Tab-separated table of C-alpha atoms and ligand atoms in Angstrom:
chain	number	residue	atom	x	y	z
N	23	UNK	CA	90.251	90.223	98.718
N	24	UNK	CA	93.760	91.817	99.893
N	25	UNK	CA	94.489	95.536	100.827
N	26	UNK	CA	98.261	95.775	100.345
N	27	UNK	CA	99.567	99.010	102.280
N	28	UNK	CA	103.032	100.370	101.686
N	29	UNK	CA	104.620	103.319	103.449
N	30	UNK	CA	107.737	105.252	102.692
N	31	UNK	CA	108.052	108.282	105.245
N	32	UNK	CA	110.562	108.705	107.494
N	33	UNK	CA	108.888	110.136	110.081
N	34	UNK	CA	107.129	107.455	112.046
N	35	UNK	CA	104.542	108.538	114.014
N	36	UNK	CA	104.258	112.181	112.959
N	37	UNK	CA	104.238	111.404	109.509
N	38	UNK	CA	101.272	112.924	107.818
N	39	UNK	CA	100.971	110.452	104.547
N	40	UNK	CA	100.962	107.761	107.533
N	41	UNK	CA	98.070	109.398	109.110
N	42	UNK	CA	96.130	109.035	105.810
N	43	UNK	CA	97.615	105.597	105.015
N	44	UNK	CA	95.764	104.610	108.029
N	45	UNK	CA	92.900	106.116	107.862
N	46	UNK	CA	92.002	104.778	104.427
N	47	UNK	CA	93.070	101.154	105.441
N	48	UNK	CA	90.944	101.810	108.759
N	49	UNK	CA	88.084	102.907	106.591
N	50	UNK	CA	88.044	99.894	103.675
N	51	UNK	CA	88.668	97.531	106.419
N	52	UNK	CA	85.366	98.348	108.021
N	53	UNK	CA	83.623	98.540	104.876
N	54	UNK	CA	84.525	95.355	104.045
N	55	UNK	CA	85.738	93.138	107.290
N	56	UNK	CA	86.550	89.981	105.331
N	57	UNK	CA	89.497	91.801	103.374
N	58	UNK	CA	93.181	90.652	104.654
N	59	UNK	CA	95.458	93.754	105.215
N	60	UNK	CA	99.054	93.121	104.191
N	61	UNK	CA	101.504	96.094	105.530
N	62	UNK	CA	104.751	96.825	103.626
N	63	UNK	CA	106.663	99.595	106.021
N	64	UNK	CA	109.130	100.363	103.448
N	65	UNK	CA	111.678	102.738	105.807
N	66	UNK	CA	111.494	100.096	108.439
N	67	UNK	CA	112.351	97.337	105.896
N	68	UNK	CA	113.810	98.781	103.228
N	69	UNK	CA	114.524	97.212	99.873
N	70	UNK	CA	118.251	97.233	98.295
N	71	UNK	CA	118.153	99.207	95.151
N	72	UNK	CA	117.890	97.071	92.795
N	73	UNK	CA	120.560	95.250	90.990
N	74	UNK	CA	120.439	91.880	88.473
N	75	UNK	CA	120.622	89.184	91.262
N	76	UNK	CA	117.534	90.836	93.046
N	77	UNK	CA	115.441	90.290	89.568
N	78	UNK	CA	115.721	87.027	90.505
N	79	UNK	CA	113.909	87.685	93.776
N	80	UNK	CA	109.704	87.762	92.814
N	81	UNK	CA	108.608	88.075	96.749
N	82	UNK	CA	107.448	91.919	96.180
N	83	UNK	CA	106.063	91.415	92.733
N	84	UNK	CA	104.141	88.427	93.828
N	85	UNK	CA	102.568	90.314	96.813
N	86	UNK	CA	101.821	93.538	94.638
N	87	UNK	CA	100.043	90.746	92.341
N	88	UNK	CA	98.482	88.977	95.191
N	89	UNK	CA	96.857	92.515	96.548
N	90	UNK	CA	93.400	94.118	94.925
N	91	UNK	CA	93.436	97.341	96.369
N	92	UNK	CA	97.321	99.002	97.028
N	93	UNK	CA	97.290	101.810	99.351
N	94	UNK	CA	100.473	103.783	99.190
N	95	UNK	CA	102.143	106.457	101.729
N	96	UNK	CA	104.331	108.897	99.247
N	97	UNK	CA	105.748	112.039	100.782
N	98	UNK	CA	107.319	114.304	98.373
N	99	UNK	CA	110.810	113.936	98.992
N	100	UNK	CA	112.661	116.531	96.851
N	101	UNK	CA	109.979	116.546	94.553
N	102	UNK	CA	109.481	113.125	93.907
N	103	UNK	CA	109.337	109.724	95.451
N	104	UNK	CA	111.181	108.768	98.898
N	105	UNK	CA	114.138	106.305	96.900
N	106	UNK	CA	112.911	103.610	99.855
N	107	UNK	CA	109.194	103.493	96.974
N	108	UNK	CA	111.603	104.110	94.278
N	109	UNK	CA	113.157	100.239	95.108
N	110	UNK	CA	109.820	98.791	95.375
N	111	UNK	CA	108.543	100.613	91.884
N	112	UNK	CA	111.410	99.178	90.284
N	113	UNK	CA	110.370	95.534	91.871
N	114	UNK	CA	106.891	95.477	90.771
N	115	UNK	CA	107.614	97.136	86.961
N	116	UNK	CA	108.434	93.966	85.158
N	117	UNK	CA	107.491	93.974	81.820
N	118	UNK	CA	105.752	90.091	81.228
N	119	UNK	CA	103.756	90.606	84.674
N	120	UNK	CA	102.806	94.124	84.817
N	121	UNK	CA	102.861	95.262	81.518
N	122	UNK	CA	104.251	94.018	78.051
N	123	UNK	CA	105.176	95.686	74.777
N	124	UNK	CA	103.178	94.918	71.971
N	125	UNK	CA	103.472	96.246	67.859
N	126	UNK	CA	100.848	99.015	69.493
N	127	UNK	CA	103.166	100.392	71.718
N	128	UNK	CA	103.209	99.207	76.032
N	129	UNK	CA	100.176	97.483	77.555
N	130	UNK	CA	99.787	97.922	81.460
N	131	UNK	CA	98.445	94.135	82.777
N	132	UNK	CA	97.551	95.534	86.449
N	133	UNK	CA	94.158	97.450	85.141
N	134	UNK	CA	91.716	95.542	87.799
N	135	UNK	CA	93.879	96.545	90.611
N	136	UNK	CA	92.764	100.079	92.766
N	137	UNK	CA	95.879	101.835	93.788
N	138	UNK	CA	94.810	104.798	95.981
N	139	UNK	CA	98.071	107.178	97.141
N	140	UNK	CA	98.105	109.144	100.379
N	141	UNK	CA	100.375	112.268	99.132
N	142	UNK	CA	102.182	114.985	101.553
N	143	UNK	CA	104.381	117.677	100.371
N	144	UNK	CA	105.777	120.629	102.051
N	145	UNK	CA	104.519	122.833	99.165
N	146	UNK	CA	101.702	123.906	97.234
N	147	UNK	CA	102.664	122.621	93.314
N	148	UNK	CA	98.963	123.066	91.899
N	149	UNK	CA	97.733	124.265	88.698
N	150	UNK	CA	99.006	127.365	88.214
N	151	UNK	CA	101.053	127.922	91.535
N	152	UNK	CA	105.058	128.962	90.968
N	153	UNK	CA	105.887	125.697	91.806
N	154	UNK	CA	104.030	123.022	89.566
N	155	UNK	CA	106.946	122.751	87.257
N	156	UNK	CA	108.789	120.943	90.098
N	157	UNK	CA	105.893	118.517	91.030
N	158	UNK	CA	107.491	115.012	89.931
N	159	UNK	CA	105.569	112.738	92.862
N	160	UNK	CA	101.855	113.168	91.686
N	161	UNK	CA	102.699	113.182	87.957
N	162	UNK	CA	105.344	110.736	88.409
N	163	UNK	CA	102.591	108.004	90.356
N	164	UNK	CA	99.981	108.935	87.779
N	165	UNK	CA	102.628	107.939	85.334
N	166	UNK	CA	103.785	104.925	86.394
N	167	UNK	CA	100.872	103.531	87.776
N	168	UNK	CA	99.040	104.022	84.146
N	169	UNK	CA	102.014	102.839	82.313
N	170	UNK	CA	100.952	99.967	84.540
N	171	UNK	CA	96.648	100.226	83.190
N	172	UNK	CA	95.607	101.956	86.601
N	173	UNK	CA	94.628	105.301	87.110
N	174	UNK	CA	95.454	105.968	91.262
N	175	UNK	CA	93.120	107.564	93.450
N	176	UNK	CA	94.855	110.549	95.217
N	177	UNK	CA	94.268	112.008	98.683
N	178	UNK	CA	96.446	115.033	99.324
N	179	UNK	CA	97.986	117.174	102.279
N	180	UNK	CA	99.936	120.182	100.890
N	181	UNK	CA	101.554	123.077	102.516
N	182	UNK	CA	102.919	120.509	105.234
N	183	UNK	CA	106.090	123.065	106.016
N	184	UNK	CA	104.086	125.659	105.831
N	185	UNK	CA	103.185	125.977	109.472
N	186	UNK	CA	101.221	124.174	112.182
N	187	UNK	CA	97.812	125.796	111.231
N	188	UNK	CA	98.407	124.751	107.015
N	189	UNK	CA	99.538	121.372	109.062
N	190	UNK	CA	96.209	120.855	110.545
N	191	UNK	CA	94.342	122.477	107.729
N	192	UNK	CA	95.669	120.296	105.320
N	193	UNK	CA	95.673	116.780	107.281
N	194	UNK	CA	92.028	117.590	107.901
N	195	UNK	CA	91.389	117.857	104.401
N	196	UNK	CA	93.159	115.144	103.126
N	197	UNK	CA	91.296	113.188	105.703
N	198	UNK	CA	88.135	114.642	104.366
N	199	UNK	CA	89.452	113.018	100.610
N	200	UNK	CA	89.640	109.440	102.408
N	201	UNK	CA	86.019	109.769	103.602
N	202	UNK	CA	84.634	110.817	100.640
N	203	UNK	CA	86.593	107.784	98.692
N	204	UNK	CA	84.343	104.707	97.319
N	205	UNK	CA	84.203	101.790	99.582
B	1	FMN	C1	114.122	114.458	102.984
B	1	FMN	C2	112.953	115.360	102.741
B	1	FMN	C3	112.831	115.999	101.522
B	1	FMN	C4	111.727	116.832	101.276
B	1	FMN	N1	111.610	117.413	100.050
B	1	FMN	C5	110.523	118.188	99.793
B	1	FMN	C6	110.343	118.782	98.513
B	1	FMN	O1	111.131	118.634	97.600
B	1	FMN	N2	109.234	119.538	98.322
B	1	FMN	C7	108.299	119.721	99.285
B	1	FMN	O2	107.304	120.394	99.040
B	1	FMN	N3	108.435	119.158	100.508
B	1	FMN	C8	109.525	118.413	100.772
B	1	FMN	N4	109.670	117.834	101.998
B	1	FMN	C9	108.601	118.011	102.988
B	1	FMN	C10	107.690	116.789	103.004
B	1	FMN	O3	107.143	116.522	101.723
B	1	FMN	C11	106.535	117.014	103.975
B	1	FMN	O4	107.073	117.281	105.256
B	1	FMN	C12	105.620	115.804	104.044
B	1	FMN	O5	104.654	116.029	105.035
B	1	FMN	C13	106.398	114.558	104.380
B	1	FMN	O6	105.497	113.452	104.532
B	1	FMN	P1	105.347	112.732	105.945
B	1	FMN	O7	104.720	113.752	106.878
B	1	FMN	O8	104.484	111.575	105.672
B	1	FMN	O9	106.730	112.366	106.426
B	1	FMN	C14	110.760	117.025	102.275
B	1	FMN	C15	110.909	116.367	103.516
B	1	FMN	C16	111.996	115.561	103.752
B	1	FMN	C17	112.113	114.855	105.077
């Protein structure tokens, strides 16, 4: 079995969705010591946006079809997806591999895959708040993702630019979500 993990924030070390990233790799690694980890750092290699020629390149579609479990770092990056998971999106929704139109409308081909995401935002966008109009990262995963047949697991760390107490309140409880994920 293969753990693929991808990251996308720019923040190296103090990145928060990093800190979960980790943690939930650290965590299904020991649950299950046979799996292989495969590690994507998207910022520190990124991926060209894509363009016709790189179609022709399968290397990232073959590894996201390789993995079982995908573990993904988003940070809400004015309110969606960093563009650096944006590129690898676009590499790995291919209709014929990952999903396929049929007279019934789209058919997502990934559906025995787990994709858990590791999201941090600088805001609160929950039910109800001001803000949840502008959420695009959460919904926009959630869409994708299903479009794709799998619902993603989500872990979240809100309030990140809050302050260092709504910091450390929320990376606690986002690290609280990865314990309390399945094996
Ligand atoms: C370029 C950039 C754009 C951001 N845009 C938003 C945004 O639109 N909404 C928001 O709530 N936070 C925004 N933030 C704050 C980040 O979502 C927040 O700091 C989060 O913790 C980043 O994840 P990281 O700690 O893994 O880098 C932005 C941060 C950066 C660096």
């Amino acid at each position: 079995m293969t753990i693929l993990r991808l990251d996308s924030s720019i923040t190296g070390e103090h990145s928060v969705s990093r800190t979960l990233t980790n943690a939930i790799t650290a965590q299904l690694t020991a649950a299950n010591p046979g799996e292989k980890l495969v590690v994507r750092d998207l910022v520190a290699a990124p991926l060209a946006h894509l363009t016709l020629p790189e179609f022709a390149d399968t290397s990232v579609i073959d590894e996201f079809l390789a993995a079982d479990t995908i573990v993904i770092g988003a940070p809400m990056y004015n309110f969606s997806v960093p563009s650096q998971l944006k590129a690898w999106i676009d590499r790995i929704a291919v209709a014929g591999k990952t999903f396929q139109y049929t007279a019934e409308g789209p058919v997502g081909l990934v559906g025995d895959k787990r994709v858990i995401v590791a999201l941090s935002r600088g805001g609160f966008y929950g039910p109800g708040s001001p803000a949840e109009s502008f959420e695009h990262l959460k919904t926009y995963l959630s869409t994708v993702f299903g479009f794709l047949g799998v619902a993603p697991e989500f872990v979240h760390a809100d309030g990140i630019a809050v302050g260092p107490e709504q910091r450390a309140a929320a990376i606690a409880s986002g690290l609280e979500e990865v314990v309390a994920l399945a094996a």
